[in-house]
Amino acid sequence: MKQDWPPTEVRREPNAREKRRLKMPGNSIHELAITEIERLSRRGFQRLALPEPLESGFEQSTFVQRSERLWVEGLIAIGFFNIYVIADYFIRGGASWLPLQIRLCVVTPIALLINISMRWNPNKVFRETSIALVACLIGITHLWVESDTSAISSAYAQVGLIVTVVFVNVVMRLQFVYALTASVLFASDLVFLHHDHYLDASAKLLGITLAVCAISMTVVANYSVGRDERLGYLMRLRSEIQSSELSFLNVELKKISYIDSLTGLANRHSYELQFAKLWREAVDSGGCLSVIVIDIDHFKITNDTRGHLYGDRVLARVASLLLQSLRCKDDFAARFGGEEFVVLLPAATREGAMIVAERIRKLVEVAGSPALQEPGSHPRLSTVSCGVATCWPNESNCKEDLLDSADKALYQAKSDGRNQVRWGELISTARKRPTAERRILRGLAKGDSGSWARID
């Protein structure tokens, strides 16, 4: 079973294709965002619409806040509009009910209906178009009511139009295309000025000039705001993608730094971290910890006779068989150095560790020799020798004692003819046993028959 430990989640070195894939899928979006930032940062007029999927991303990231802002600002504007309508009626002395009825009974309900629809976060087309149409309705209605009634009313009509233009293009900040369209519709002011009999030619020219200047300046302001909004979104997106890519690459580099590139097992640094972790856990729980040190027999001869590439294949094959020999995900295998490997078995007794070591030895003996490329050639039989040691970690022993005992057992297996498993007794373990085991032994010494039952 494969070991499950964060540093060894990736068990082999990424190949060339995988290294190319370290560039995240967002990289193309990143490049597109950088291109658009450079384009929108240039001087002069630049098209505000972003290419897909950036435009959709911009709308998705802003539509909720935009709808909320339009709802609040629209409600405030409708309130001020109705205050103006009522004040205008009383200032005129209630001379005519028609302007009041049109504004309160037609324009205001339509404006409120469109404004309330912002609460449901409508799509961009409906949101921008509906507000632009309501603004044009208010502006044109104001021109129709006030124009050609008196010289003062005609002058107020121009002021009201300018206020409406400023409100649409600067306060509500419709997206540029919709703001520009609404501004073009406001140019209907030319029609009302042409038919207004209370204004002379100079007054009409002044009205046209004011309207054109107001529309032009507010359209430019609207464009600048829209460009800044998109630049801000693109810069935030660029920062998020860069941060995400950096985190991704850091994780990949960390994984690579924890594995041995040839065998895909954990490397020496990873082994030391895991050994310390399992040792602390065993000390806290009072459990045992076993170590198997494995060395490939006659590996130098294999390298000398078959070449280093074949030797690398042997190392990779043995590493694969080690992983297959593990008991569960908590077991840990690493390349210790050269042709030597180490296996950590948490909560494994002497008997359990010997079974795992024997399984490793047998698997390598049976399947540890990769086939040769040359026809008719027979690979040299690969075998391993294993040294096993077990201890109950506590204050009286240390990790080095356990590893040293397994290492001595390995050399004993080598001395006894190789392709063998040997057990190494830990001196400190014999000197100090776990508390529960010491209580049982003291009971046996006193002739307590119940201690036999506890042993069973």
Tab-separated table of N, CA and C in Angstrom, residues 31-167:
chain	number	residue	atom	x	y	z
A	31	GLU	N	-1.881	36.546	-19.286
A	31	GLU	CA	-1.284	37.266	-20.413
A	31	GLU	C	-2.299	38.197	-21.083
A	32	LEU	N	-3.544	37.728	-21.199
A	32	LEU	CA	-4.584	38.560	-21.792
A	32	LEU	C	-4.853	39.788	-20.926
A	33	ALA	N	-4.853	39.598	-19.598
A	33	ALA	CA	-5.076	40.726	-18.694
A	33	ALA	C	-3.948	41.745	-18.806
A	34	ILE	N	-2.719	41.266	-18.896
A	34	ILE	CA	-1.578	42.182	-19.034
A	34	ILE	C	-1.694	42.969	-20.343
A	35	THR	N	-2.080	42.283	-21.425
A	35	THR	CA	-2.246	42.962	-22.716
A	35	THR	C	-3.304	44.057	-22.637
A	36	GLU	N	-4.416	43.752	-21.965
A	36	GLU	CA	-5.494	44.734	-21.846
A	36	GLU	C	-5.094	45.894	-20.938
A	37	ILE	N	-4.305	45.620	-19.901
A	37	ILE	CA	-3.821	46.705	-19.033
A	37	ILE	C	-2.959	47.662	-19.837
A	38	GLU	N	-2.075	47.090	-20.640
A	38	GLU	CA	-1.214	47.942	-21.471
A	38	GLU	C	-2.034	48.745	-22.475
A	39	ARG	N	-3.068	48.112	-23.052
A	39	ARG	CA	-3.894	48.814	-24.041
A	39	ARG	C	-4.678	49.958	-23.412
A	40	LEU	N	-5.328	49.691	-22.269
A	40	LEU	CA	-6.140	50.723	-21.633
A	40	LEU	C	-5.304	51.818	-20.991
A	41	SER	N	-4.017	51.538	-20.763
A	41	SER	CA	-3.146	52.548	-20.162
A	41	SER	C	-2.588	53.524	-21.193
A	42	ARG	N	-2.772	53.223	-22.469
A	42	ARG	CA	-2.269	54.138	-23.494
A	42	ARG	C	-3.088	55.421	-23.530
A	43	ARG	N	-2.490	56.448	-24.071
A	43	ARG	CA	-3.189	57.715	-24.198
A	43	ARG	C	-4.220	57.631	-25.317
A	44	GLY	N	-5.187	58.544	-25.240
A	44	GLY	CA	-6.195	58.587	-26.276
A	44	GLY	C	-7.347	57.646	-25.991
A	45	PHE	N	-8.281	57.654	-26.897
A	45	PHE	CA	-9.482	56.826	-26.732
A	45	PHE	C	-9.155	55.360	-27.008
A	46	GLN	N	-9.567	54.495	-26.097
A	46	GLN	CA	-9.401	53.055	-26.256
A	46	GLN	C	-10.752	52.382	-26.028
A	47	ARG	N	-11.018	51.375	-26.812
A	47	ARG	CA	-12.268	50.631	-26.647
A	47	ARG	C	-12.327	50.034	-25.244
A	48	LEU	N	-13.451	50.306	-24.530
A	48	LEU	CA	-13.549	49.854	-23.143
A	48	LEU	C	-13.941	48.384	-23.027
A	49	ALA	N	-14.679	47.870	-23.978
A	49	ALA	CA	-15.114	46.470	-23.896
A	49	ALA	C	-13.896	45.554	-23.894
A	50	LEU	N	-13.864	44.638	-22.937
A	50	LEU	CA	-12.764	43.687	-22.814
A	50	LEU	C	-13.086	42.415	-23.586
A	51	PRO	N	-12.080	41.711	-24.068
A	51	PRO	CA	-12.338	40.424	-24.731
A	51	PRO	C	-12.804	39.380	-23.721
A	52	GLU	N	-13.557	38.417	-24.214
A	52	GLU	CA	-13.957	37.304	-23.346
A	52	GLU	C	-12.738	36.452	-23.020
A	53	PRO	N	-12.633	35.899	-21.813
A	53	PRO	CA	-13.638	35.914	-20.747
A	53	PRO	C	-13.474	37.076	-19.769
A	54	LEU	N	-12.633	38.063	-20.084
A	54	LEU	CA	-12.395	39.154	-19.146
A	54	LEU	C	-13.637	40.006	-18.935
A	55	GLU	N	-14.376	40.281	-20.009
A	55	GLU	CA	-15.576	41.115	-19.869
A	55	GLU	C	-16.609	40.430	-18.987
A	56	SER	N	-16.796	39.129	-19.183
A	56	SER	CA	-17.727	38.386	-18.329
A	56	SER	C	-17.247	38.376	-16.887
A	57	GLY	N	-15.945	38.232	-16.694
A	57	GLY	CA	-15.394	38.256	-15.337
A	57	GLY	C	-15.591	39.611	-14.680
A	58	PHE	N	-15.399	40.673	-15.436
A	58	PHE	CA	-15.605	42.019	-14.905
A	58	PHE	C	-17.057	42.212	-14.483
A	59	GLU	N	-17.984	41.809	-15.336
A	59	GLU	CA	-19.404	41.935	-15.008
A	59	GLU	C	-19.763	41.081	-13.808
A	60	GLN	N	-19.228	39.864	-13.753
A	60	GLN	CA	-19.530	38.965	-12.642
A	60	GLN	C	-19.016	39.506	-11.313
A	61	SER	N	-17.895	40.174	-11.344
A	61	SER	CA	-17.292	40.667	-10.091
A	61	SER	C	-17.887	41.987	-9.616
A	62	THR	N	-18.624	42.674	-10.486
A	62	THR	CA	-19.116	43.999	-10.118
A	62	THR	C	-20.635	44.134	-10.140
A	63	PHE	N	-21.370	43.160	-10.707
A	63	PHE	CA	-22.799	43.408	-10.943
A	63	PHE	C	-23.592	43.533	-9.643
A	64	VAL	N	-23.212	42.805	-8.602
A	64	VAL	CA	-23.961	42.893	-7.344
A	64	VAL	C	-23.785	44.272	-6.717
A	65	GLN	N	-22.528	44.720	-6.579
A	65	GLN	CA	-22.286	46.040	-5.998
A	65	GLN	C	-22.862	47.142	-6.883
A	66	ARG	N	-22.799	46.945	-8.204
A	66	ARG	CA	-23.323	47.962	-9.109
A	66	ARG	C	-24.841	48.072	-8.989
A	67	SER	N	-25.530	46.955	-8.939
A	67	SER	CA	-26.983	46.979	-8.797
A	67	SER	C	-27.384	47.611	-7.471
A	68	GLU	N	-26.648	47.289	-6.416
A	68	GLU	CA	-26.937	47.884	-5.108
A	68	GLU	C	-26.739	49.394	-5.131
A	69	ARG	N	-25.673	49.837	-5.763
A	69	ARG	CA	-25.410	51.283	-5.838
A	69	ARG	C	-26.473	51.987	-6.668
A	70	LEU	N	-26.851	51.393	-7.798
A	70	LEU	CA	-27.883	52.002	-8.637
A	70	LEU	C	-29.222	52.077	-7.906
A	71	TRP	N	-29.509	51.058	-7.111
A	71	TRP	CA	-30.762	51.056	-6.334
A	71	TRP	C	-30.772	52.201	-5.332
A	72	VAL	N	-29.708	52.369	-4.590
A	72	VAL	CA	-29.657	53.411	-3.568
A	72	VAL	C	-29.657	54.799	-4.205
A	73	GLU	N	-28.767	55.002	-5.169
A	73	GLU	CA	-28.675	56.323	-5.785
A	73	GLU	C	-29.942	56.665	-6.562
A	74	GLY	N	-30.554	55.671	-7.201
A	74	GLY	CA	-31.801	55.912	-7.929
A	74	GLY	C	-32.929	56.308	-7.005
A	75	LEU	N	-32.999	55.637	-5.842
A	75	LEU	CA	-34.051	55.964	-4.880
A	75	LEU	C	-33.888	57.398	-4.372
A	76	ILE	N	-32.654	57.785	-4.077
A	76	ILE	CA	-32.394	59.160	-3.633
A	76	ILE	C	-32.769	60.148	-4.731
A	77	ALA	N	-32.404	59.833	-5.972
A	77	ALA	CA	-32.694	60.736	-7.088
A	77	ALA	C	-34.199	60.887	-7.299
A	78	ILE	N	-34.959	59.795	-7.200
A	78	ILE	CA	-36.417	59.870	-7.364
A	78	ILE	C	-37.018	60.740	-6.267
A	79	GLY	N	-36.497	60.613	-5.044
A	79	GLY	CA	-36.982	61.457	-3.954
A	79	GLY	C	-36.758	62.931	-4.233
A	80	PHE	N	-35.551	63.290	-4.655
A	80	PHE	CA	-35.264	64.689	-4.977
A	80	PHE	C	-36.111	65.169	-6.166
A	81	PHE	N	-36.320	64.290	-7.143
A	81	PHE	CA	-37.122	64.662	-8.308
A	81	PHE	C	-38.549	65.026	-7.888
A	82	ASN	N	-39.127	64.228	-7.007
A	82	ASN	CA	-40.493	64.504	-6.576
A	82	ASN	C	-40.576	65.738	-5.681
A	83	ILE	N	-39.556	65.979	-4.883
A	83	ILE	CA	-39.517	67.228	-4.097
A	83	ILE	C	-39.497	68.422	-5.029
A	84	TYR	N	-38.681	68.319	-6.099
A	84	TYR	CA	-38.617	69.416	-7.077
A	84	TYR	C	-39.975	69.618	-7.754
A	85	VAL	N	-40.629	68.505	-8.137
A	85	VAL	CA	-41.908	68.602	-8.837
A	85	VAL	C	-42.960	69.308	-7.963
A	86	ILE	N	-43.034	68.901	-6.712
A	86	ILE	CA	-44.033	69.498	-5.812
A	86	ILE	C	-43.698	70.964	-5.540
A	87	ALA	N	-42.404	71.252	-5.303
A	87	ALA	CA	-42.003	72.647	-5.060
A	87	ALA	C	-42.293	73.516	-6.271
A	88	ASP	N	-42.021	72.972	-7.461
A	88	ASP	CA	-42.281	73.729	-8.692
A	88	ASP	C	-43.766	74.033	-8.836
A	89	TYR	N	-44.625	73.098	-8.466
A	89	TYR	CA	-46.074	73.315	-8.577
A	89	TYR	C	-46.541	74.462	-7.679
A	90	PHE	N	-46.052	74.441	-6.425
A	90	PHE	CA	-46.491	75.482	-5.493
A	90	PHE	C	-45.851	76.833	-5.820
A	91	ILE	N	-44.618	76.834	-6.324
A	91	ILE	CA	-43.985	78.099	-6.701
A	91	ILE	C	-44.751	78.759	-7.843
A	92	ARG	N	-45.265	77.937	-8.756
A	92	ARG	CA	-46.041	78.463	-9.864
A	92	ARG	C	-47.465	78.838	-9.443
A	93	GLY	N	-47.797	78.599	-8.182
A	93	GLY	CA	-49.125	78.964	-7.685
A	93	GLY	C	-50.207	77.999	-8.088
A	94	GLY	N	-49.832	76.757	-8.418
A	94	GLY	CA	-50.818	75.755	-8.796
A	94	GLY	C	-51.536	76.096	-10.080
A	95	ALA	N	-50.806	76.769	-10.989
A	95	ALA	CA	-51.439	77.231	-12.217
A	95	ALA	C	-51.845	76.078	-13.129
A	96	SER	N	-51.077	74.976	-13.124
A	96	SER	CA	-51.377	73.876	-14.044
A	96	SER	C	-51.145	72.538	-13.356
A	97	TRP	N	-52.165	71.667	-13.470
A	97	TRP	CA	-52.044	70.333	-12.903
A	97	TRP	C	-51.331	69.363	-13.854
A	98	LEU	N	-51.289	69.668	-15.119
A	98	LEU	CA	-50.779	68.706	-16.096
A	98	LEU	C	-49.321	68.322	-15.849
A	99	PRO	N	-48.373	69.255	-15.650
A	99	PRO	CA	-46.987	68.853	-15.373
A	99	PRO	C	-46.870	67.994	-14.110
A	100	LEU	N	-47.677	68.370	-13.081
A	100	LEU	CA	-47.623	67.589	-11.841
A	100	LEU	C	-48.135	66.175	-12.075
A	101	GLN	N	-49.233	66.040	-12.787
A	101	GLN	CA	-49.803	64.710	-13.035
A	101	GLN	C	-48.867	63.843	-13.883
A	102	ILE	N	-48.270	64.432	-14.911
A	102	ILE	CA	-47.366	63.653	-15.775
A	102	ILE	C	-46.162	63.166	-14.985
A	103	ARG	N	-45.604	64.049	-14.167
A	103	ARG	CA	-44.381	63.681	-13.428
A	103	ARG	C	-44.655	62.723	-12.284
A	104	LEU	N	-45.733	62.942	-11.539
A	104	LEU	CA	-46.006	62.096	-10.373
A	104	LEU	C	-46.731	60.801	-10.737
A	105	CYS	N	-47.587	60.843	-11.726
A	105	CYS	CA	-48.416	59.679	-12.029
A	105	CYS	C	-47.898	58.827	-13.184
A	106	VAL	N	-46.967	59.352	-13.965
A	106	VAL	CA	-46.432	58.576	-15.092
A	106	VAL	C	-44.935	58.329	-14.915
A	107	VAL	N	-44.173	59.413	-14.812
A	107	VAL	CA	-42.717	59.274	-14.759
A	107	VAL	C	-42.258	58.600	-13.464
A	108	THR	N	-42.779	59.072	-12.324
A	108	THR	CA	-42.321	58.521	-11.035
A	108	THR	C	-42.620	57.031	-10.889
A	109	PRO	N	-43.821	56.503	-11.179
A	109	PRO	CA	-44.054	55.056	-11.062
A	109	PRO	C	-43.123	54.232	-11.952
A	110	ILE	N	-42.911	54.721	-13.188
A	110	ILE	CA	-41.998	53.979	-14.077
A	110	ILE	C	-40.590	53.956	-13.491
A	111	ALA	N	-40.123	55.110	-12.984
A	111	ALA	CA	-38.785	55.184	-12.388
A	111	ALA	C	-38.675	54.280	-11.168
A	112	LEU	N	-39.717	54.264	-10.324
A	112	LEU	CA	-39.696	53.396	-9.141
A	112	LEU	C	-39.679	51.922	-9.532
A	113	LEU	N	-40.445	51.557	-10.555
A	113	LEU	CA	-40.482	50.158	-10.992
A	113	LEU	C	-39.108	49.705	-11.484
A	114	ILE	N	-38.480	50.551	-12.298
A	114	ILE	CA	-37.140	50.203	-12.785
A	114	ILE	C	-36.155	50.169	-11.624
A	115	ASN	N	-36.279	51.095	-10.699
A	115	ASN	CA	-35.350	51.151	-9.575
A	115	ASN	C	-35.481	49.926	-8.676
A	116	ILE	N	-36.723	49.490	-8.435
A	116	ILE	CA	-36.941	48.305	-7.591
A	116	ILE	C	-36.358	47.062	-8.261
A	117	SER	N	-36.403	47.008	-9.595
A	117	SER	CA	-35.867	45.834	-10.302
A	117	SER	C	-34.368	45.655	-10.055
A	118	MET	N	-33.673	46.717	-9.656
A	118	MET	CA	-32.236	46.597	-9.350
A	118	MET	C	-31.981	45.688	-8.155
A	119	ARG	N	-33.003	45.500	-7.314
A	119	ARG	CA	-32.843	44.646	-6.131
A	119	ARG	C	-32.649	43.180	-6.512
A	120	TRP	N	-33.060	42.809	-7.720
A	120	TRP	CA	-32.941	41.409	-8.166
A	120	TRP	C	-31.702	41.187	-9.033
A	121	ASN	N	-30.772	42.125	-9.013
A	121	ASN	CA	-29.512	42.008	-9.763
A	121	ASN	C	-29.736	41.574	-11.210
A	122	PRO	N	-30.426	42.399	-12.016
A	122	PRO	CA	-30.699	42.019	-13.411
A	122	PRO	C	-29.421	41.979	-14.230
A	123	ASN	N	-29.526	41.403	-15.426
A	123	ASN	CA	-28.348	41.321	-16.297
A	123	ASN	C	-27.965	42.710	-16.799
A	124	LYS	N	-26.794	42.805	-17.386
A	124	LYS	CA	-26.234	44.092	-17.758
A	124	LYS	C	-27.109	44.842	-18.753
A	125	VAL	N	-27.607	44.151	-19.774
A	125	VAL	CA	-28.371	44.827	-20.821
A	125	VAL	C	-29.625	45.472	-20.235
A	126	PHE	N	-30.383	44.706	-19.443
A	126	PHE	CA	-31.609	45.256	-18.847
A	126	PHE	C	-31.277	46.386	-17.883
A	127	ARG	N	-30.280	46.166	-17.055
A	127	ARG	CA	-29.931	47.165	-16.034
A	127	ARG	C	-29.554	48.502	-16.663
A	128	GLU	N	-28.618	48.480	-17.585
A	128	GLU	CA	-28.119	49.723	-18.162
A	128	GLU	C	-29.146	50.365	-19.097
A	129	THR	N	-29.828	49.535	-19.901
A	129	THR	CA	-30.801	50.074	-20.851
A	129	THR	C	-31.984	50.708	-20.139
A	130	SER	N	-32.511	50.027	-19.123
A	130	SER	CA	-33.691	50.543	-18.420
A	130	SER	C	-33.398	51.870	-17.744
A	131	ILE	N	-32.233	51.994	-17.109
A	131	ILE	CA	-31.902	53.254	-16.443
A	131	ILE	C	-31.691	54.361	-17.469
A	132	ALA	N	-31.039	54.043	-18.570
A	132	ALA	CA	-30.837	55.050	-19.620
A	132	ALA	C	-32.177	55.533	-20.180
A	133	LEU	N	-33.127	54.613	-20.392
A	133	LEU	CA	-34.429	55.000	-20.932
A	133	LEU	C	-35.224	55.849	-19.946
A	134	VAL	N	-35.187	55.476	-18.664
A	134	VAL	CA	-35.894	56.275	-17.651
A	134	VAL	C	-35.294	57.673	-17.562
A	135	ALA	N	-33.955	57.757	-17.608
A	135	ALA	CA	-33.309	59.079	-17.566
A	135	ALA	C	-33.714	59.913	-18.774
A	136	CYS	N	-33.760	59.288	-19.956
A	136	CYS	CA	-34.192	60.019	-21.152
A	136	CYS	C	-35.657	60.435	-21.036
A	137	LEU	N	-36.495	59.567	-20.468
A	137	LEU	CA	-37.903	59.905	-20.264
A	137	LEU	C	-38.039	61.121	-19.366
A	138	ILE	N	-37.271	61.149	-18.277
A	138	ILE	CA	-37.326	62.294	-17.364
A	138	ILE	C	-36.856	63.560	-18.066
A	139	GLY	N	-35.724	63.455	-18.790
A	139	GLY	CA	-35.178	64.632	-19.461
A	139	GLY	C	-36.097	65.169	-20.539
A	140	ILE	N	-36.613	64.295	-21.391
A	140	ILE	CA	-37.474	64.727	-22.493
A	140	ILE	C	-38.807	65.258	-21.963
A	141	THR	N	-39.336	64.588	-20.918
A	141	THR	CA	-40.571	65.085	-20.301
A	141	THR	C	-40.375	66.485	-19.737
A	142	HIS	N	-39.226	66.675	-19.088
A	142	HIS	CA	-38.930	68.003	-18.537
A	142	HIS	C	-38.854	69.049	-19.647
A	143	LEU	N	-38.208	68.720	-20.760
A	143	LEU	CA	-38.134	69.657	-21.880
A	143	LEU	C	-39.527	69.943	-22.452
A	144	TRP	N	-40.348	68.924	-22.562
A	144	TRP	CA	-41.690	69.086	-23.139
A	144	TRP	C	-42.580	69.950	-22.254
A	145	VAL	N	-42.431	69.765	-20.930
A	145	VAL	CA	-43.274	70.514	-19.998
A	145	VAL	C	-42.837	71.969	-19.897
A	146	GLU	N	-41.512	72.191	-19.874
A	146	GLU	CA	-41.005	73.525	-19.576
A	146	GLU	C	-40.782	74.375	-20.828
A	147	SER	N	-40.518	73.773	-21.965
A	147	SER	CA	-40.183	74.550	-23.164
A	147	SER	C	-41.418	75.237	-23.740
A	148	ASP	N	-41.135	76.377	-24.357
A	148	ASP	CA	-42.146	77.120	-25.117
A	148	ASP	C	-43.360	77.507	-24.263
A	149	THR	N	-43.127	77.808	-22.974
A	149	THR	CA	-44.194	78.315	-22.105
A	149	THR	C	-43.896	79.741	-21.651
A	150	SER	N	-42.636	79.990	-21.348
A	150	SER	CA	-42.190	81.338	-21.004
A	150	SER	C	-40.674	81.361	-21.133
A	151	ALA	N	-40.108	82.568	-21.152
A	151	ALA	CA	-38.656	82.686	-21.276
A	151	ALA	C	-37.953	82.063	-20.079
A	152	ILE	N	-38.518	82.270	-18.872
A	152	ILE	CA	-37.902	81.706	-17.655
A	152	ILE	C	-37.994	80.185	-17.668
A	153	SER	N	-39.162	79.648	-18.047
A	153	SER	CA	-39.323	78.187	-18.094
A	153	SER	C	-38.390	77.560	-19.119
A	154	SER	N	-38.219	78.210	-20.250
A	154	SER	CA	-37.308	77.686	-21.270
A	154	SER	C	-35.875	77.650	-20.756
A	155	ALA	N	-35.482	78.664	-19.978
A	155	ALA	CA	-34.136	78.663	-19.387
A	155	ALA	C	-33.998	77.549	-18.364
A	156	TYR	N	-35.058	77.355	-17.539
A	156	TYR	CA	-35.021	76.257	-16.563
A	156	TYR	C	-34.989	74.888	-17.250
A	157	ALA	N	-35.606	74.817	-18.427
A	157	ALA	CA	-35.594	73.549	-19.167
A	157	ALA	C	-34.167	73.134	-19.513
A	158	GLN	N	-33.330	74.134	-19.895
A	158	GLN	CA	-31.939	73.824	-20.214
A	158	GLN	C	-31.173	73.400	-18.962
A	159	VAL	N	-31.440	74.084	-17.854
A	159	VAL	CA	-30.775	73.712	-16.592
A	159	VAL	C	-31.170	72.303	-16.168
A	160	GLY	N	-32.474	71.993	-16.287
A	160	GLY	CA	-32.930	70.655	-15.928
A	160	GLY	C	-32.306	69.572	-16.790
A	161	LEU	N	-32.151	69.871	-18.084
A	161	LEU	CA	-31.507	68.902	-18.975
A	161	LEU	C	-30.059	68.645	-18.560
A	162	ILE	N	-29.346	69.731	-18.233
A	162	ILE	CA	-27.943	69.580	-17.823
A	162	ILE	C	-27.842	68.757	-16.544
A	163	VAL	N	-28.751	68.996	-15.596
A	163	VAL	CA	-28.750	68.214	-14.349
A	163	VAL	C	-28.988	66.736	-14.651
A	164	THR	N	-29.912	66.446	-15.555
A	164	THR	CA	-30.201	65.048	-15.907
A	164	THR	C	-28.993	64.384	-16.560
A	165	VAL	N	-28.319	65.107	-17.455
A	165	VAL	CA	-27.132	64.563	-18.108
A	165	VAL	C	-26.043	64.262	-17.091
A	166	VAL	N	-25.801	65.182	-16.169
A	166	VAL	CA	-24.785	64.969	-15.130
A	166	VAL	C	-25.149	63.768	-14.273
A	167	PHE	N	-26.443	63.651	-13.949
A	167	PHE	CA	-26.884	62.539	-13.116
A	167	PHE	C	-26.631	61.197	-13.815
